[in-house]
């Protein structure tokens, strides 16, 4: 199997995670941000992640990939829907997280941004979605303050949980991994240890070395 991804993409991280959690081999292929032809040929539009299954067919959508890989082998990890508490947390934090991380993603070193053309295409796409990225950078302190109560809530949730990894982690970790590119976020010890544990298990590295 082959998994076509962007390194920065939280949705791609979801797909990468399930392979790591289940210890299933997959070839990871990073496409360039300005490569519209390859994904369009596969699924009719520019969107990642895309899984090429063993029969050669293509499967898009991160959670569809997660559920497909889940049924390939034991043990079963994704045995329920996202918990209501984590679903509310995800909905509450997503906009703030993206406002913090996207401007930094455009300046970071990722395989998919390794040419001028690819980086320019990515910047153009994100400016259409978020507006002036430099202005967002200037709002960093305000955005971190907005995020803090939600991080506190996550800290409490992680301390209370007793079950093993499941679909909730597929939702939580990609956002936390994205936030690791932001300087001055006060990750608690509980959250930081959680991030490091998931990163080690899944092979999806954190972004602290590129933090701005």
XYZ file of N, CA and C in Angstrom:
636
model
N 0.834 -1.196 0.000
C 0.000 0.000 0.000
C 0.872 1.250 0.000
N 0.310 2.313 -0.568
C 1.004 3.585 -0.617
C 0.085 4.675 -0.052
N 0.664 5.544 0.770
C -0.088 6.637 1.371
C 0.493 7.951 0.875
N -0.319 8.697 0.134
C 0.108 9.980 -0.426
C -0.311 11.079 0.544
N 0.668 11.903 0.944
C 0.444 12.830 2.054
C 1.226 14.128 1.874
N 0.852 15.120 2.713
C 1.690 16.272 3.014
C 2.152 16.118 4.460
N 3.374 16.500 4.742
C 3.894 16.355 6.102
C 3.184 17.292 7.073
N 2.842 18.500 6.636
C 2.246 19.479 7.540
C 0.788 19.177 7.872
N 0.135 18.390 7.072
C -1.320 18.259 7.070
C -1.845 17.435 8.245
N -2.666 18.015 9.129
C -3.207 17.253 10.257
C -4.072 16.072 9.831
N -4.777 16.209 8.720
C -5.614 15.111 8.244
C -4.748 13.956 7.753
N -3.620 14.282 7.161
C -2.678 13.244 6.754
C -2.080 12.555 7.971
N -1.873 13.307 9.052
C -1.350 12.717 10.279
C -2.308 11.650 10.803
N -3.605 11.885 10.688
C -4.583 10.872 11.111
C -4.308 9.546 10.408
N -4.142 9.617 9.093
C -3.914 8.394 8.318
C -2.578 7.749 8.680
N -1.563 8.567 8.891
C -0.255 8.027 9.278
C -0.329 7.340 10.635
N -1.110 7.898 11.536
C -1.213 7.356 12.886
C -1.728 5.926 12.910
N -2.764 5.638 12.138
C -3.383 4.321 12.237
C -2.420 3.231 11.786
N -1.589 3.534 10.806
C -0.587 2.540 10.388
C 0.411 2.293 11.514
N 0.823 3.355 12.200
C 1.765 3.196 13.301
C 1.155 2.489 14.492
N -0.076 2.861 14.840
C -0.740 2.252 15.986
C -0.975 0.758 15.781
N -1.215 0.368 14.525
C -1.473 -1.043 14.231
C -0.233 -1.777 13.716
N 0.884 -1.036 13.608
C 2.150 -1.641 13.173
C 2.008 -2.316 11.805
N 1.388 -1.577 10.882
C 1.211 -2.049 9.507
C 2.105 -1.215 8.595
N 2.868 -1.870 7.746
C 3.768 -1.170 6.844
C 2.988 -0.467 5.735
N 3.435 0.737 5.396
C 2.877 1.462 4.263
C 3.979 2.366 3.711
N 4.014 2.515 2.416
C 4.963 3.433 1.797
C 4.360 4.835 1.813
N 5.061 5.765 2.461
C 4.572 7.137 2.537
C 5.223 7.970 1.435
N 4.390 8.635 0.646
C 4.863 9.421 -0.485
C 4.386 10.861 -0.305
N 5.344 11.793 -0.238
C 5.013 13.206 -0.092
C 4.852 13.831 -1.470
N 3.673 14.367 -1.734
C 3.445 15.089 -2.975
C 3.776 16.560 -2.783
N 4.148 17.224 -3.861
C 4.417 18.653 -3.809
C 3.100 19.427 -3.743
N 3.133 20.558 -3.078
C 1.919 21.353 -2.906
C 1.350 21.866 -4.234
N 2.199 22.043 -5.225
C 1.700 22.541 -6.509
C 1.387 21.411 -7.492
N 1.405 20.178 -7.022
C 1.089 19.028 -7.867
C -0.414 18.757 -7.810
N -1.120 19.320 -8.763
C -2.564 19.075 -8.840
C -2.865 17.824 -9.659
N -1.980 17.510 -10.585
C -2.263 16.447 -11.542
C -2.354 15.076 -10.883
N -1.431 14.788 -9.957
C -1.387 13.436 -9.387
C -2.641 13.096 -8.589
N -3.044 13.904 -7.603
C -4.269 13.547 -6.882
C -5.522 13.622 -7.752
N -5.536 14.548 -8.710
C -6.696 14.654 -9.591
C -6.847 13.403 -10.445
N -5.736 12.854 -10.889
C -5.774 11.611 -11.653
C -6.295 10.463 -10.799
N -5.973 10.498 -9.514
C -6.378 9.417 -8.613
C -7.845 9.502 -8.213
N -8.277 10.699 -7.757
C -9.618 10.811 -7.156
C -10.457 11.940 -7.734
N -9.925 12.631 -8.752
C -10.705 13.661 -9.410
C -10.586 15.051 -8.828
N -9.744 15.240 -7.816
C -9.533 16.567 -7.233
C -8.239 16.572 -6.431
N -7.775 17.789 -6.079
C -6.550 17.934 -5.291
C -6.907 17.867 -3.816
N -6.623 16.733 -3.215
C -6.900 16.543 -1.800
C -6.067 15.378 -1.300
N -5.469 15.530 -0.132
C -4.742 14.450 0.518
C -5.224 14.351 1.967
N -5.092 13.168 2.595
C -4.364 11.984 2.158
C -5.152 11.139 1.160
N -4.411 10.326 0.421
C -4.992 9.312 -0.452
C -4.240 8.010 -0.202
N -4.984 6.951 0.019
C -4.386 5.622 0.177
C -4.576 4.828 -1.110
N -3.471 4.331 -1.654
C -3.561 3.364 -2.743
C -3.559 1.979 -2.121
N -4.683 1.304 -2.240
C -4.826 -0.013 -1.619
C -4.068 -1.066 -2.418
N -3.996 -2.253 -1.858
C -3.219 -3.317 -2.495
C -3.776 -3.729 -3.841
N -5.064 -3.502 -4.070
C -5.651 -3.831 -5.364
C -5.480 -2.717 -6.394
N -4.782 -1.629 -5.981
C -4.509 -0.522 -6.890
C -5.537 0.584 -6.856
N -6.664 0.380 -6.181
C -7.694 1.415 -6.103
C -7.290 2.474 -5.080
N -7.951 3.623 -5.155
C -7.592 4.766 -4.318
C -8.702 5.096 -3.326
N -8.294 5.425 -2.121
C -9.240 5.788 -1.064
C -8.829 7.128 -0.472
N -9.662 8.166 -0.623
C -9.384 9.463 0.008
C -10.080 9.557 1.371
N -9.991 10.719 1.985
C -10.629 11.051 3.264
C -9.935 10.342 4.429
N -9.418 11.156 5.337
C -8.575 10.624 6.413
C -9.278 9.590 7.278
N -10.496 9.869 7.719
C -11.167 8.924 8.605
C -11.626 7.676 7.868
N -11.927 7.795 6.583
C -12.234 6.594 5.797
C -11.007 5.696 5.712
N -9.840 6.310 5.559
C -8.595 5.538 5.545
C -8.370 4.880 6.899
N -8.594 5.625 7.974
C -8.428 5.077 9.325
C -9.301 3.839 9.510
N -10.567 3.933 9.133
C -11.484 2.810 9.333
C -11.143 1.645 8.409
N -10.654 1.938 7.210
C -10.252 0.854 6.311
C -9.056 0.086 6.887
N -8.047 0.817 7.328
C -6.848 0.170 7.862
C -7.179 -0.576 9.155
N -8.104 -0.035 9.933
C -8.501 -0.677 11.182
C -8.955 -2.118 10.969
N -9.667 -2.373 9.882
C -10.214 -3.716 9.690
C -9.233 -4.679 9.022
N -8.026 -4.212 8.724
C -7.060 -5.078 8.055
C -6.390 -6.064 9.005
N -6.280 -5.717 10.275
C -5.538 -6.579 11.199
C -5.940 -6.288 12.639
N -5.711 -7.277 13.479
C -5.889 -7.102 14.923
C -4.640 -6.418 15.491
N -4.706 -5.790 16.660
C -5.918 -5.626 17.468
C -6.784 -4.482 16.964
N -8.062 -4.507 17.294
C -8.963 -3.427 16.928
C -8.719 -2.238 17.848
N -8.529 -1.079 17.242
C -8.259 0.142 18.007
C -9.465 1.080 17.966
N -10.053 1.206 16.791
C -11.155 2.142 16.589
C -12.464 1.405 16.839
N -12.834 1.269 18.112
C -13.999 0.446 18.447
C -15.250 1.259 18.764
N -15.186 2.555 18.580
C -16.350 3.387 18.875
C -16.234 4.698 18.116
N -17.251 5.521 18.231
C -17.220 6.858 17.655
C -16.407 7.787 18.559
N -16.056 8.940 18.018
C -15.369 9.951 18.822
C -16.243 10.303 20.023
N -15.638 10.374 21.194
C -16.414 10.676 22.393
C -16.987 12.090 22.310
N -18.170 12.312 22.871
C -18.777 13.656 22.817
C -17.856 14.735 23.382
N -17.132 14.417 24.452
C -16.257 15.410 25.080
C -15.132 15.832 24.133
N -14.524 14.862 23.465
C -13.439 15.190 22.549
C -13.980 15.823 21.272
N -15.149 15.437 20.842
C -15.748 16.087 19.682
C -16.001 17.564 19.970
N -16.500 17.872 21.155
C -16.706 19.282 21.529
C -15.375 20.013 21.617
N -14.376 19.363 22.207
C -13.050 19.984 22.310
C -12.494 20.292 20.926
N -12.599 19.343 20.023
C -12.069 19.523 18.672
C -12.765 20.698 17.977
N -14.071 20.749 18.067
C -14.809 21.837 17.429
C -14.446 23.191 18.028
N -14.171 23.197 19.322
C -13.872 24.462 20.008
C -12.493 25.004 19.669
N -11.519 24.113 19.452
C -10.138 24.579 19.302
C -9.674 24.699 17.849
N -10.338 24.044 16.926
C -9.797 23.922 15.564
C -9.478 25.261 14.916
N -10.407 26.199 14.959
C -10.185 27.477 14.280
C -8.977 28.199 14.868
N -8.868 28.221 16.186
C -7.736 28.889 16.827
C -6.423 28.196 16.475
N -6.431 26.863 16.485
C -5.222 26.116 16.139
C -4.761 26.468 14.734
N -5.662 26.460 13.775
C -5.253 26.730 12.397
C -4.745 28.159 12.220
N -5.334 29.098 12.934
C -4.847 30.476 12.850
C -3.425 30.586 13.400
N -3.110 29.778 14.385
C -1.757 29.783 14.943
C -0.758 29.076 14.037
N -1.140 27.941 13.487
C -0.144 27.094 12.822
C 0.038 27.395 11.346
N -1.011 27.794 10.650
C -0.898 27.960 9.196
C 0.170 28.976 8.791
N 0.227 30.178 9.415
C 1.305 31.099 9.020
C 2.697 30.494 9.221
N 2.848 29.695 10.252
C 4.140 29.063 10.522
C 4.404 27.920 9.547
N 3.374 27.189 9.178
C 3.538 26.140 8.175
C 4.082 26.705 6.867
N 3.592 27.867 6.471
C 4.023 28.437 5.185
C 5.500 28.800 5.187
N 6.089 28.992 6.381
C 7.499 29.362 6.493
C 8.401 28.183 6.844
N 7.802 27.025 7.110
C 8.555 25.882 7.617
C 9.151 25.051 6.486
N 9.993 24.107 6.877
C 10.630 23.206 5.921
C 9.898 21.868 5.923
N 9.098 21.652 4.889
C 8.388 20.396 4.693
C 8.708 19.874 3.297
N 8.684 18.565 3.107
C 8.989 18.018 1.769
C 8.117 18.616 0.672
N 6.850 18.856 0.977
C 5.913 19.351 -0.034
C 6.117 20.823 -0.384
N 7.002 21.501 0.356
C 7.285 22.920 0.103
C 8.731 23.138 -0.324
N 9.347 22.122 -0.881
C 10.788 22.175 -1.139
C 11.172 22.879 -2.434
N 10.202 23.383 -3.181
C 10.510 24.229 -4.334
C 9.803 25.573 -4.156
N 10.310 26.588 -4.836
C 9.685 27.911 -4.766
C 8.247 27.859 -5.258
N 8.035 27.089 -6.313
C 6.702 27.010 -6.904
C 5.710 26.356 -5.941
N 6.161 25.305 -5.268
C 5.286 24.611 -4.328
C 4.939 25.499 -3.140
N 5.937 26.205 -2.600
C 5.684 27.086 -1.457
C 4.751 28.227 -1.858
N 4.973 28.780 -3.036
C 4.122 29.873 -3.504
C 2.670 29.407 -3.659
N 2.494 28.201 -4.161
C 1.141 27.659 -4.325
C 0.471 27.469 -2.972
N 1.241 27.001 -2.001
C 0.690 26.789 -0.662
C 0.331 28.114 -0.001
N 1.217 29.093 -0.083
C 0.942 30.409 0.504
C -0.316 31.007 -0.123
N -0.422 30.914 -1.434
C -1.601 31.460 -2.121
C -2.879 30.778 -1.621
N -2.833 29.469 -1.476
C -4.016 28.728 -1.021
C -4.421 29.142 0.382
N -3.437 29.277 1.264
C -3.760 29.611 2.648
C -4.170 31.069 2.816
N -3.609 31.955 2.003
C -4.039 33.358 2.070
C -5.484 33.514 1.617
N -5.915 32.693 0.669
C -7.320 32.726 0.254
C -8.228 32.279 1.392
N -7.740 31.340 2.193
C -8.550 30.807 3.288
C -8.502 31.669 4.545
N -7.324 32.251 4.851
C -7.122 32.913 6.139
C -6.816 34.399 6.044
N -6.624 34.929 4.845
C -6.293 36.339 4.720
C -4.817 36.603 4.968
N -4.510 37.755 5.522
C -3.136 38.196 5.735
C -2.460 37.329 6.804
N -1.519 36.501 6.391
C -0.868 35.591 7.330
C 0.062 36.323 8.289
N 0.656 37.422 7.858
C 1.500 38.212 8.755
C 0.680 38.819 9.895
N -0.546 39.213 9.592
C -1.421 39.735 10.646
C -1.767 38.640 11.659
N -1.967 37.424 11.172
C -2.232 36.317 12.085
C -1.048 36.073 13.021
N 0.161 36.189 12.487
C 1.346 36.029 13.329
C 1.367 37.060 14.455
N 0.922 38.264 14.159
C 0.899 39.312 15.164
C -0.158 39.064 16.236
N -1.109 38.197 15.940
C -2.170 37.883 16.894
C -1.830 36.661 17.755
N -0.578 36.210 17.697
C -0.194 34.976 18.383
C -0.565 34.982 19.859
N -0.227 36.037 20.575
C -0.494 36.064 22.021
C -1.984 35.933 22.300
N -2.798 36.679 21.575
C -4.250 36.619 21.772
C -4.786 35.228 21.501
N -4.285 34.596 20.449
C -4.745 33.261 20.086
C -4.323 32.224 21.126
N -3.112 32.363 21.671
C -2.659 31.435 22.708
C -3.525 31.577 23.957
N -3.877 32.811 24.305
C -4.764 33.038 25.459
C -6.117 32.373 25.214
N -6.638 32.469 23.982
C -7.903 31.816 23.643
C -7.802 30.298 23.798
N -6.643 29.767 23.508
C -6.440 28.323 23.513
C -6.293 27.740 24.916
N -5.780 28.537 25.848
C -5.375 28.019 27.158
C -6.461 27.250 27.905
N -7.704 27.760 27.998
C -8.709 26.987 28.757
C -9.021 25.636 28.116
N -8.920 25.556 26.816
C -9.164 24.289 26.125
C -8.014 23.304 26.363
N -6.806 23.828 26.456
C -5.672 22.964 26.778
C -5.777 22.469 28.224
N -6.268 23.332 29.103
C -6.478 22.911 30.487
C -7.511 21.787 30.553
N -8.571 21.925 29.767
C -9.614 20.896 29.746
C -9.061 19.577 29.211
N -8.222 19.656 28.186
C -7.619 18.442 27.635
C -6.694 17.784 28.648
N -5.953 18.585 29.360
C -5.058 18.064 30.393
C -5.847 17.235 31.415
N -6.972 17.755 31.844
C -7.811 17.046 32.813
C -8.349 15.755 32.204
N -8.785 15.823 30.950
C -9.327 14.629 30.276
C -8.268 13.543 30.156
N -7.066 13.934 29.781
C -5.990 12.954 29.630
C -5.617 12.316 30.967
N -5.655 13.101 32.020
C -5.326 12.553 33.341
C -6.369 11.536 33.808
N -7.627 11.742 33.401
C -8.711 10.880 33.863
C -8.844 9.607 33.034
N -8.379 9.606 31.787
C -8.662 8.477 30.903
C -7.962 7.217 31.409
N -8.624 6.107 31.190
C -8.071 4.825 31.613
C -7.952 3.834 30.467
N -8.599 4.140 29.351
C -8.592 3.197 28.231
C -7.353 3.374 27.363
N -7.125 2.433 26.478
C -5.985 2.500 25.573
C -6.299 3.436 24.411
N -5.355 3.581 23.494
C -5.530 4.497 22.362
C -6.745 4.101 21.526
N -7.466 5.124 21.047
C -8.663 4.885 20.245
C -8.895 6.056 19.298
N -10.094 6.155 18.768
C -10.413 7.178 17.765
C -10.232 8.593 18.322
N -10.403 8.773 19.627
C -10.194 10.101 20.213
C -8.771 10.597 19.948
N -7.810 9.698 20.043
C -6.416 10.082 19.814
C -6.168 10.475 18.365
N -6.915 9.860 17.449
C -6.808 10.213 16.032
C -7.251 11.651 15.801
N -8.131 12.147 16.660
C -8.604 13.528 16.562
C -7.680 14.495 17.304
N -7.177 14.061 18.469
C -6.419 14.960 19.345
C -4.995 15.197 18.843
N -4.263 14.121 18.601
C -2.829 14.250 18.353
C -2.486 15.114 17.136
N -3.188 15.007 15.994
C -2.799 15.852 14.857
C -2.827 17.346 15.170
N -3.793 17.790 15.987
C -3.828 19.208 16.346
C -2.689 19.567 17.292
N -2.412 18.683 18.246
C -1.302 18.951 19.161
C 0.027 18.955 18.413
N 0.183 18.015 17.505
C 1.417 17.974 16.700
C 1.564 19.273 15.913
N 0.478 19.778 15.346
C 0.538 21.055 14.632
C 0.964 22.179 15.565
N 0.421 22.183 16.777
C 0.745 23.246 17.735
C 2.189 23.214 18.187
N 2.869 22.094 17.991
C 4.268 22.028 18.410
C 5.167 22.926 17.565
N 4.637 23.526 16.498
C 5.410 24.465 15.683
C 5.278 25.896 16.206
N 4.500 26.071 17.280
C 4.251 27.409 17.828
C 5.045 27.594 19.115
N 5.935 28.567 19.135
C 6.658 28.900 20.360
C 5.694 29.435 21.421
N 6.062 29.262 22.665
C 5.393 29.897 23.809
C 4.058 29.274 24.186
N 3.689 28.146 23.585
C 2.503 27.449 24.080
C 2.920 26.652 25.322
N 2.250 26.893 26.442
C 2.656 26.224 27.691
C 2.057 24.815 27.804
N 2.603 23.870 27.058
C 2.128 22.494 27.161
C 2.360 21.973 28.575
N 1.321 21.402 29.163
C 1.492 20.781 30.480
C 2.358 19.535 30.349
N 2.859 19.061 31.472
C 3.652 17.831 31.464
C 2.833 16.655 30.940
N 1.573 16.594 31.335
C 0.697 15.501 30.895
C 0.532 15.523 29.383
N 0.243 16.693 28.827
C 0.036 16.800 27.383
C 1.333 16.563 26.629
N 2.419 17.109 27.117
C 3.704 16.938 26.440
C 4.120 15.465 26.420
N 3.947 14.775 27.522
C 4.282 13.350 27.559
C 3.388 12.551 26.621
N 2.127 12.926 26.575
C 1.188 12.281 25.647
C 1.648 12.472 24.201
N 2.026 13.696 23.852
C 2.491 13.984 22.498
C 3.721 13.149 22.148
N 4.661 13.090 23.070
C 5.892 12.343 22.819
C 5.614 10.846 22.699
N 4.702 10.332 23.512
C 4.366 8.909 23.451
C 3.741 8.548 22.107
N 2.765 9.356 21.663
C 2.095 9.074 20.387
C 3.078 9.214 19.233
N 3.928 10.225 19.294
C 4.905 10.427 18.228
C 5.820 9.216 18.103
N 6.245 8.677 19.240
C 7.138 7.518 19.210
C 6.431 6.282 18.666
N 5.206 6.065 19.095
C 4.465 4.876 18.674
C 4.137 4.922 17.186
N 3.748 6.082 16.703
C 3.278 6.205 15.316
C 4.377 6.537 14.324
N 5.511 7.038 14.816
C 6.568 7.463 13.908
C 6.312 8.803 13.264
N 5.334 9.555 13.774
C 5.032 10.900 13.261
C 5.745 11.908 14.152
N 6.797 12.522 13.647
C 7.623 13.388 14.470
C 6.906 14.687 14.815
N 7.239 15.227 15.979
C 6.748 16.533 16.383
C 7.531 17.630 15.687
N 7.091 18.881 15.833
C 7.637 19.985 15.042
C 8.362 21.027 15.903
N 8.735 20.650 17.113
C 9.384 21.620 18.010
C 10.657 22.210 17.412
N 11.340 21.445 16.579
C 12.598 21.945 16.011
C 12.376 23.054 14.991
N 11.125 23.268 14.577
C 10.811 24.344 13.630
C 9.929 25.424 14.266
N 9.766 25.378 15.567
C 8.848 26.286 16.247
C 9.244 27.752 16.073
N 8.251 28.574 15.837
C 8.430 30.032 15.704
C 7.383 30.748 16.531
